[in-house]
Short mmCIF file of C-alpha atoms in Angstrom, two decimals:
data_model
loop_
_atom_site.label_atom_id
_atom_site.label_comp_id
_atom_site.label_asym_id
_atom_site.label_seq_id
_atom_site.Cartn_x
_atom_site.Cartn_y
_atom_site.Cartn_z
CA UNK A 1468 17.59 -19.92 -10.04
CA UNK A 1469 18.03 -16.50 -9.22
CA UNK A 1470 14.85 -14.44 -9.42
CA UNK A 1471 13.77 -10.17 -8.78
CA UNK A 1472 11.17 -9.20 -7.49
CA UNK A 1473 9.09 -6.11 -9.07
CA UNK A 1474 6.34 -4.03 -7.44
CA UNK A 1475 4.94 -0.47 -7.66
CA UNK A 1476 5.06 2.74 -5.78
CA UNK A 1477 1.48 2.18 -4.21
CA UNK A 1478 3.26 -0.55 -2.00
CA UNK A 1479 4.90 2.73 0.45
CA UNK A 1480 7.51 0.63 1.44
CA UNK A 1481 10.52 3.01 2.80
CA UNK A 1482 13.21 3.57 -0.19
CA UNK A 1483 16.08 2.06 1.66
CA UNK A 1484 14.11 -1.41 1.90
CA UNK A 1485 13.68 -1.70 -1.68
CA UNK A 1486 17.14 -0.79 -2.31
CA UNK A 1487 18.70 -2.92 -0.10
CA UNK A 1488 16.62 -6.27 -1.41
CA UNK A 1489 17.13 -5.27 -4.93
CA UNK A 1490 13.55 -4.54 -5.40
CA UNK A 1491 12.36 -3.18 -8.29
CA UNK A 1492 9.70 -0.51 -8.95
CA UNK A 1493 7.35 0.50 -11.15
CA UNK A 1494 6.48 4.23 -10.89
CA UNK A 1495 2.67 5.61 -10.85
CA UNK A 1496 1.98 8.84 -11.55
CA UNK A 1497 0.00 11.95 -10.84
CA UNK A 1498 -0.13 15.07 -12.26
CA UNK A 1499 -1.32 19.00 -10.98
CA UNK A 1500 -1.36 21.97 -12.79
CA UNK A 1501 -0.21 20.64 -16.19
CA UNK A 1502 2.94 19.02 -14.49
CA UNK A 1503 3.51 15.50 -14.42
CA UNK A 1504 5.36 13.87 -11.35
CA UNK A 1505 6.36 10.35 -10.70
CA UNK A 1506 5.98 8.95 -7.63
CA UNK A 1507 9.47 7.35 -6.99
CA UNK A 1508 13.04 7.49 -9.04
CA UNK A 1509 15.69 4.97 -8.03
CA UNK A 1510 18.34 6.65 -5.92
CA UNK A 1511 16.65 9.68 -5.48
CA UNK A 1512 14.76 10.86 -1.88
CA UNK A 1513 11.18 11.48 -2.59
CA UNK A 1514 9.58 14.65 -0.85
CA UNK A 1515 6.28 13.51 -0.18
CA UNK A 1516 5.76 16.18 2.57
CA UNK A 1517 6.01 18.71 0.25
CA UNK A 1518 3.31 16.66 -1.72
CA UNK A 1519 1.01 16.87 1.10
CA UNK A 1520 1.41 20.91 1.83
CA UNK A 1521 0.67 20.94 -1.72
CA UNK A 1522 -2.61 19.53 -1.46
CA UNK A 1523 -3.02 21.64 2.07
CA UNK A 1524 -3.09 24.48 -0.01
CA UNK A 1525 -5.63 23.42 -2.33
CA UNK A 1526 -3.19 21.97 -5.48
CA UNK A 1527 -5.53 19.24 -6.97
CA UNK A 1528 -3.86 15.78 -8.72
CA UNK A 1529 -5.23 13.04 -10.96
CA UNK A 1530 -3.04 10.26 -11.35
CA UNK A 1531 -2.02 7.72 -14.36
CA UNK A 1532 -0.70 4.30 -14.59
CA UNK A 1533 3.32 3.37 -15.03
CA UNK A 1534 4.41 4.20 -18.06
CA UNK A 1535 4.25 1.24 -20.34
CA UNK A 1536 7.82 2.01 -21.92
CA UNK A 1537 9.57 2.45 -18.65
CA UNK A 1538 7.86 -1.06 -17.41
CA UNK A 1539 8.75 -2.26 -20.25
CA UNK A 1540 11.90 -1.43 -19.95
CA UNK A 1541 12.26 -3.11 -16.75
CA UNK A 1542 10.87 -6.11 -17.25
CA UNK A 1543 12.92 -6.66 -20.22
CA UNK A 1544 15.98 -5.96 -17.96
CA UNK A 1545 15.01 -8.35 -15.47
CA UNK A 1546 14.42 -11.39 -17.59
CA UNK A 1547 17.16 -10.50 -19.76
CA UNK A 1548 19.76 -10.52 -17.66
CA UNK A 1549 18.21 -14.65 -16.43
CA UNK A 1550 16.45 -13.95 -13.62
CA UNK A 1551 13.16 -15.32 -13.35
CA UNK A 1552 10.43 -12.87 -12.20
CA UNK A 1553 7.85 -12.46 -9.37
CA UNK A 1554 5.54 -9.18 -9.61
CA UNK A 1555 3.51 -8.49 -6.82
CA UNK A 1556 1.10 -5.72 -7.50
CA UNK A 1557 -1.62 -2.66 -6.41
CA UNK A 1558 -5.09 -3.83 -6.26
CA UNK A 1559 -6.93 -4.31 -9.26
CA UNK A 1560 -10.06 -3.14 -7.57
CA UNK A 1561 -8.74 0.12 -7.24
CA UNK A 1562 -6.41 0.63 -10.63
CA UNK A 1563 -5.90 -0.60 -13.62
CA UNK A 1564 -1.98 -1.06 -12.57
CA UNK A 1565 -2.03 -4.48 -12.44
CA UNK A 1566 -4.12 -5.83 -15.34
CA UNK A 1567 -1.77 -3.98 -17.73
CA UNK A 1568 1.19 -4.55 -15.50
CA UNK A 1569 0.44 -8.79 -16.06
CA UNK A 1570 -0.44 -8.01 -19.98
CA UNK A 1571 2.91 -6.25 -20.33
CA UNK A 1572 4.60 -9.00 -18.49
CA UNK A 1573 2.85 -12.05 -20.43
CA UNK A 1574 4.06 -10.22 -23.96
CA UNK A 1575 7.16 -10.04 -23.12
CA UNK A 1576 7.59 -13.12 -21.22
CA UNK A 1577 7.16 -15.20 -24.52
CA UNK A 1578 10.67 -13.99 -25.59
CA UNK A 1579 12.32 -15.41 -22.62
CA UNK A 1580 10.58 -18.75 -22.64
CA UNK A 1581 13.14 -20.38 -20.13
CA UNK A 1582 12.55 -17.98 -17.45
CA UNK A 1583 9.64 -17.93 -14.71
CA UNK A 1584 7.10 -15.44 -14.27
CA UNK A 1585 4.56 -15.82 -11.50
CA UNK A 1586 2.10 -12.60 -10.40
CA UNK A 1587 0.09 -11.57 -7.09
CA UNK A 1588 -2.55 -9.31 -7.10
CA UNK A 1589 -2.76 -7.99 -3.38
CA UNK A 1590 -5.95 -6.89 -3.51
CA UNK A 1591 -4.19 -4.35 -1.36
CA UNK A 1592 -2.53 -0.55 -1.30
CA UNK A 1593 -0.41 1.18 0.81
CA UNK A 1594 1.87 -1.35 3.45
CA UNK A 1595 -0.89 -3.21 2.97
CA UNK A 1596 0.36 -3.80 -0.96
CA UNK A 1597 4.16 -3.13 1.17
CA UNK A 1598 4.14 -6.03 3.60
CA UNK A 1599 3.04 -8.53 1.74
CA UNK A 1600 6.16 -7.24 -0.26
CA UNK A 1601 8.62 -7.28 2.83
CA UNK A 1602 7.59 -10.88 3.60
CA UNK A 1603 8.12 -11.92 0.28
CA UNK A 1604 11.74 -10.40 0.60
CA UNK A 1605 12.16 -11.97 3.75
CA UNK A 1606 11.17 -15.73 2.37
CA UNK A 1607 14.00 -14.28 -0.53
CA UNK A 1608 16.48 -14.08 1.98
CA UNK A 1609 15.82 -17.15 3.12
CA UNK A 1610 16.39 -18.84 0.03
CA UNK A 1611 13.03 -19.82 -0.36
CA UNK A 1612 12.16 -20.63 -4.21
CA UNK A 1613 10.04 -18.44 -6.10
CA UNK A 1614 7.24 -21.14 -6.27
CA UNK A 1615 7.01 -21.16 -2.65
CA UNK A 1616 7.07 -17.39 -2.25
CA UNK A 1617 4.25 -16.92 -4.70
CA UNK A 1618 2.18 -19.99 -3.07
CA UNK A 1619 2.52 -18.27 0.70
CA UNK A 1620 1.36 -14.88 -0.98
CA UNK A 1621 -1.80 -16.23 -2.18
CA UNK A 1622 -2.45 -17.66 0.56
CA UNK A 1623 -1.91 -15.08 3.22
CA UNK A 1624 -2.77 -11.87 1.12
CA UNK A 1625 -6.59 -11.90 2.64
CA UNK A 1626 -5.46 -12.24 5.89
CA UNK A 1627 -2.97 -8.84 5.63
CA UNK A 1628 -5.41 -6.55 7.54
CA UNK A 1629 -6.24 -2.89 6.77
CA UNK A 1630 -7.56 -0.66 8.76
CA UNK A 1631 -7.69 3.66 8.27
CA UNK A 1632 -9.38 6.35 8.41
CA UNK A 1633 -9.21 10.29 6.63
CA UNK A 1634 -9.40 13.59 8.54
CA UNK A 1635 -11.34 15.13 5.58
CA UNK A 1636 -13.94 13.45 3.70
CA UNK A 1637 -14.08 15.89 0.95
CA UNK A 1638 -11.07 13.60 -0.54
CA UNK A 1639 -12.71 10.57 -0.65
CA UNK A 1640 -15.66 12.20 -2.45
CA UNK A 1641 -13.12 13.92 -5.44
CA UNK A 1642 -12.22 10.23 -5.52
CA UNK A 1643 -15.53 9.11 -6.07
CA UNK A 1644 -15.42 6.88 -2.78
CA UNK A 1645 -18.54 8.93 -1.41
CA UNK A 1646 -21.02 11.33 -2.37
CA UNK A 1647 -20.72 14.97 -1.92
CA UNK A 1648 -23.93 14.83 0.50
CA UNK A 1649 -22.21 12.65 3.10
CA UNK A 1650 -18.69 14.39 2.24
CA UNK A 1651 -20.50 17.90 3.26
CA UNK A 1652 -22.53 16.58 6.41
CA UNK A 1653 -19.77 14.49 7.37
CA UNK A 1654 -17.50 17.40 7.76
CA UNK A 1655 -19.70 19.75 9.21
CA UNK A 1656 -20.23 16.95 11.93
CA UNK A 1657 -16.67 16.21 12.02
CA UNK A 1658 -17.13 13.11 10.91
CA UNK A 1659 -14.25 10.25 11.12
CA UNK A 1660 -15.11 7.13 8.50
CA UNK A 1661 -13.02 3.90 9.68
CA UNK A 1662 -12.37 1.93 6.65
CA UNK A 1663 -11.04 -1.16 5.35
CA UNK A 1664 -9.99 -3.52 2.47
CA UNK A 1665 -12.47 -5.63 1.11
CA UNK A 1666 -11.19 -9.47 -0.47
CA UNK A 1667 -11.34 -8.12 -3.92
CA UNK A 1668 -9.83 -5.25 -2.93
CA UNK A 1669 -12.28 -2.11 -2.81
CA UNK A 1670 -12.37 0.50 0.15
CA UNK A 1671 -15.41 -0.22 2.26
CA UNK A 1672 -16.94 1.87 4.78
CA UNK A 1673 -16.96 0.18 8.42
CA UNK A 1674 -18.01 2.58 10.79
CA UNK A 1675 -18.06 6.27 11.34
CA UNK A 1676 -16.76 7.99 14.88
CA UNK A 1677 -16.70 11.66 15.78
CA UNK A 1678 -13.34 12.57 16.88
CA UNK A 1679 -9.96 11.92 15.52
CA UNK A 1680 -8.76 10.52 18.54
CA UNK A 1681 -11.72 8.06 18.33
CA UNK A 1682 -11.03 6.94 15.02
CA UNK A 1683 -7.06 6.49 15.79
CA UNK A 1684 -8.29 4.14 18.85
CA UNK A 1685 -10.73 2.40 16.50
CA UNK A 1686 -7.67 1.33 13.68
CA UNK A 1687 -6.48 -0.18 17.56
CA UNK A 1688 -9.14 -1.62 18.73
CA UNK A 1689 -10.16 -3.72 15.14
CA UNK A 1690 -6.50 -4.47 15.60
CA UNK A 1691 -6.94 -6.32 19.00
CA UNK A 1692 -10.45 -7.92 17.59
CA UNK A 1693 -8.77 -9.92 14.20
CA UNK A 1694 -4.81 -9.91 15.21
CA UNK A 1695 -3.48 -13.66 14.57
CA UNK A 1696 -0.93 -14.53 16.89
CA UNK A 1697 -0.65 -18.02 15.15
CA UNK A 1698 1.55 -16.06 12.56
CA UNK A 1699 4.34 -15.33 15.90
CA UNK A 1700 6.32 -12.15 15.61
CA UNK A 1701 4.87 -9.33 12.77
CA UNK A 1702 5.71 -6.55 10.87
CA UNK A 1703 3.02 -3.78 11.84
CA UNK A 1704 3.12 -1.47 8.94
CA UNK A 1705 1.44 2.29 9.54
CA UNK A 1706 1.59 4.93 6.35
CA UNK A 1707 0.05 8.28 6.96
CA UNK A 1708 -0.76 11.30 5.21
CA UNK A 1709 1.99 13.60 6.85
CA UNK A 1710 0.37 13.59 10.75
CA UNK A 1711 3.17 11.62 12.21
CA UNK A 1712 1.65 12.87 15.54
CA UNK A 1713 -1.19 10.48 15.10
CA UNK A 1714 0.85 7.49 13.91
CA UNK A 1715 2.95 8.04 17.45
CA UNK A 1716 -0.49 7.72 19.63
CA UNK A 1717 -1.59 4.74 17.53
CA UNK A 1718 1.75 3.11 17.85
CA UNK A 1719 1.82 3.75 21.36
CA UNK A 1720 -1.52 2.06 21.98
CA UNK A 1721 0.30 -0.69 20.21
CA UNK A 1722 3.47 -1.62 21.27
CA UNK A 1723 2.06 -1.08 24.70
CA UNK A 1724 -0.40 -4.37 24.62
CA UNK A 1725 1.21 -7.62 25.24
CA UNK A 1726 -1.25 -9.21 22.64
CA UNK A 1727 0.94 -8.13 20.17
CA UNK A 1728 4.42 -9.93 19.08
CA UNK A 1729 5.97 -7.10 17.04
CA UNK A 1730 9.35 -7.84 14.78
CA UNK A 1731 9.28 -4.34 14.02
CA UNK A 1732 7.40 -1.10 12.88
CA UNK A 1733 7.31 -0.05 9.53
CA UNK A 1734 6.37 4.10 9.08
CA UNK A 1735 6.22 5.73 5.73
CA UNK A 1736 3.81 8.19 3.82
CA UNK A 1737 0.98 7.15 1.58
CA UNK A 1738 2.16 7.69 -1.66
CA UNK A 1739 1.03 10.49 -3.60
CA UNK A 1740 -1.44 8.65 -6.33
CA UNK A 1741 -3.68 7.07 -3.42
CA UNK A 1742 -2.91 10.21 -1.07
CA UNK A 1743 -4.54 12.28 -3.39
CA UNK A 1744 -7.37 10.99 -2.82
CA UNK A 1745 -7.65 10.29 1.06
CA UNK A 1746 -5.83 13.69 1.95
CA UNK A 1747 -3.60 14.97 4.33
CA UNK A 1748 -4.29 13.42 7.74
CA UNK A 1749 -4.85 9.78 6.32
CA UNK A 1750 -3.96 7.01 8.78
CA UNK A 1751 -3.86 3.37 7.67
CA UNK A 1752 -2.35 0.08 10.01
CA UNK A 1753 -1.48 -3.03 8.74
CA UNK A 1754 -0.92 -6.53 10.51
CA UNK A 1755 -1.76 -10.26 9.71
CA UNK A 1756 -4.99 -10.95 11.00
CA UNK A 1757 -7.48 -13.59 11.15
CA UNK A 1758 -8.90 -12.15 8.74
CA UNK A 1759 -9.61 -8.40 6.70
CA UNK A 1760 -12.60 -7.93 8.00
#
């Protein structure tokens, strides 16, 4: 049985990906200055640099879930046209997407009672939310079965590592991710936070370094401590906030350690609804590890 496979815009995955494995989206949004954006539209580039000089010159966003018509929309399309349907979504312990993505998807699921529906929760964002994606399309192409591609997600979604860290902390704090005391010591100290993905899927706080080149050789070096080479060759996933001069150094440090058995490198922005709040500068990496932590 054929069967789609639906995400969101959190997962950052490169447009031409999800066009060529049919993938399809579900757009967040975010909205500055009484104008509403969406953060991806099938067939059209998105310009998320401009997005990011935006917020250099102090444009501020709040962001919004998928529209439930336009999801709507899709799912119907999806299941209507007999294809059975695997959604693999943004962490529900940082939005709302996917609770009301799965309620959506369970209502109208019950008018297509032949078809298959099965649902991940990540518990990640970013490529972290994007290569659990990419595998799944891989196992696709395979012709794995949609019961098998949903099992191997579940299983392996706590092991997808993340591992980033923000130039300025005064993001995280409009987020509510920490307080304005440590947002306004931290960047009078030039403070770098390293920071990761929890199991259920929250941003924790790991360690804090004073340089940015320190805290681009930290995402490395947690790399090296929890990298699984029991999973063979990888995708390594980076996303950044538009510093593509600090994704080259960390992906130097990478693909010049033998440790590492790299299928290939995945490089994209962070989408505008999380970038808004880690900021310009943001650096996340992404790998199967022995674990998140």
């Amino acid at each position: 049985m054929s069967y789609t496979i639906l995400t969101d815009t959190s997962c950052n995955l490169p447009e031409d990906i999800i066009e060529d494995a049919g993938v399809e989206i579900l757009a967040l949004r975010f909205m500055s200055e009484g104008e509403e954006y969406t953060s991806y539209t099938k067939g059209v580039a998105t310009d998320l640099k401009m997005f990011y000089q935006m917020m250099r010159e102090g444009r501020t966003f709040t962001t919004s879930l998928p529209n439930q018509q336009t999801s709507a929309e899709i799912i119907r399309g999806i299941l209507g046209r007999g294809d059975d349907l695997l959604y693999i979504g943004f962490s529900s312990g940082l939005s709302g997407t996917y609770e009301a993505t799965v309620n959506l998807i369970n209502n109208i699921s019950s008018e297509y009672p032949k078809r298959k529906v099965y649902t991940c929760d990540t518990r990640g964002a970013s490529l972290g939310e994007g290569m659990l994606v990419r595998y799944a399309i891989d196992m696709k192409a395979a012709g794995d079965p949609i019961e098998e591609v949903h099992a191997w997600l579940e299983e392996h979604r706590f092991h997808l590592a993340h591992w980033f860290t923000v130039d300025d902390l005064m993001y995280l704090y409009r987020g509510g991710r920490v307080s304005r005391t440590s947002a306004t010591a931290g960047t009078l100290l030039k403070i770098k936070p390293v920071m990761h993905m929890d199991n259920p899927g929250h941003l924790i706080p790991m360690e804090k370094v004073r340089s940015r080149k320190r805290s681009i050789e930290a995402l490395y070096r947690h790399m090296k401590a929890t990298y699984d080479p029991s999973f063979g060759p990888q995708h390594i996933a980076v996303s950044h906030g538009d510093c593509i001069d600090d994704v080259n150094l960390l992906r130097g440090m990478i693909e010049a350690d033998p440790q590492f058995d790299i299928a290939d490198f995945t490089i994209n922005y962070v989408d505008p609804v999380i970038g808004s709040h880690t900021g310009p500068g943001v650096v996340a990496l992404f790998f199967l590890g022995t674990s998140r932590n």
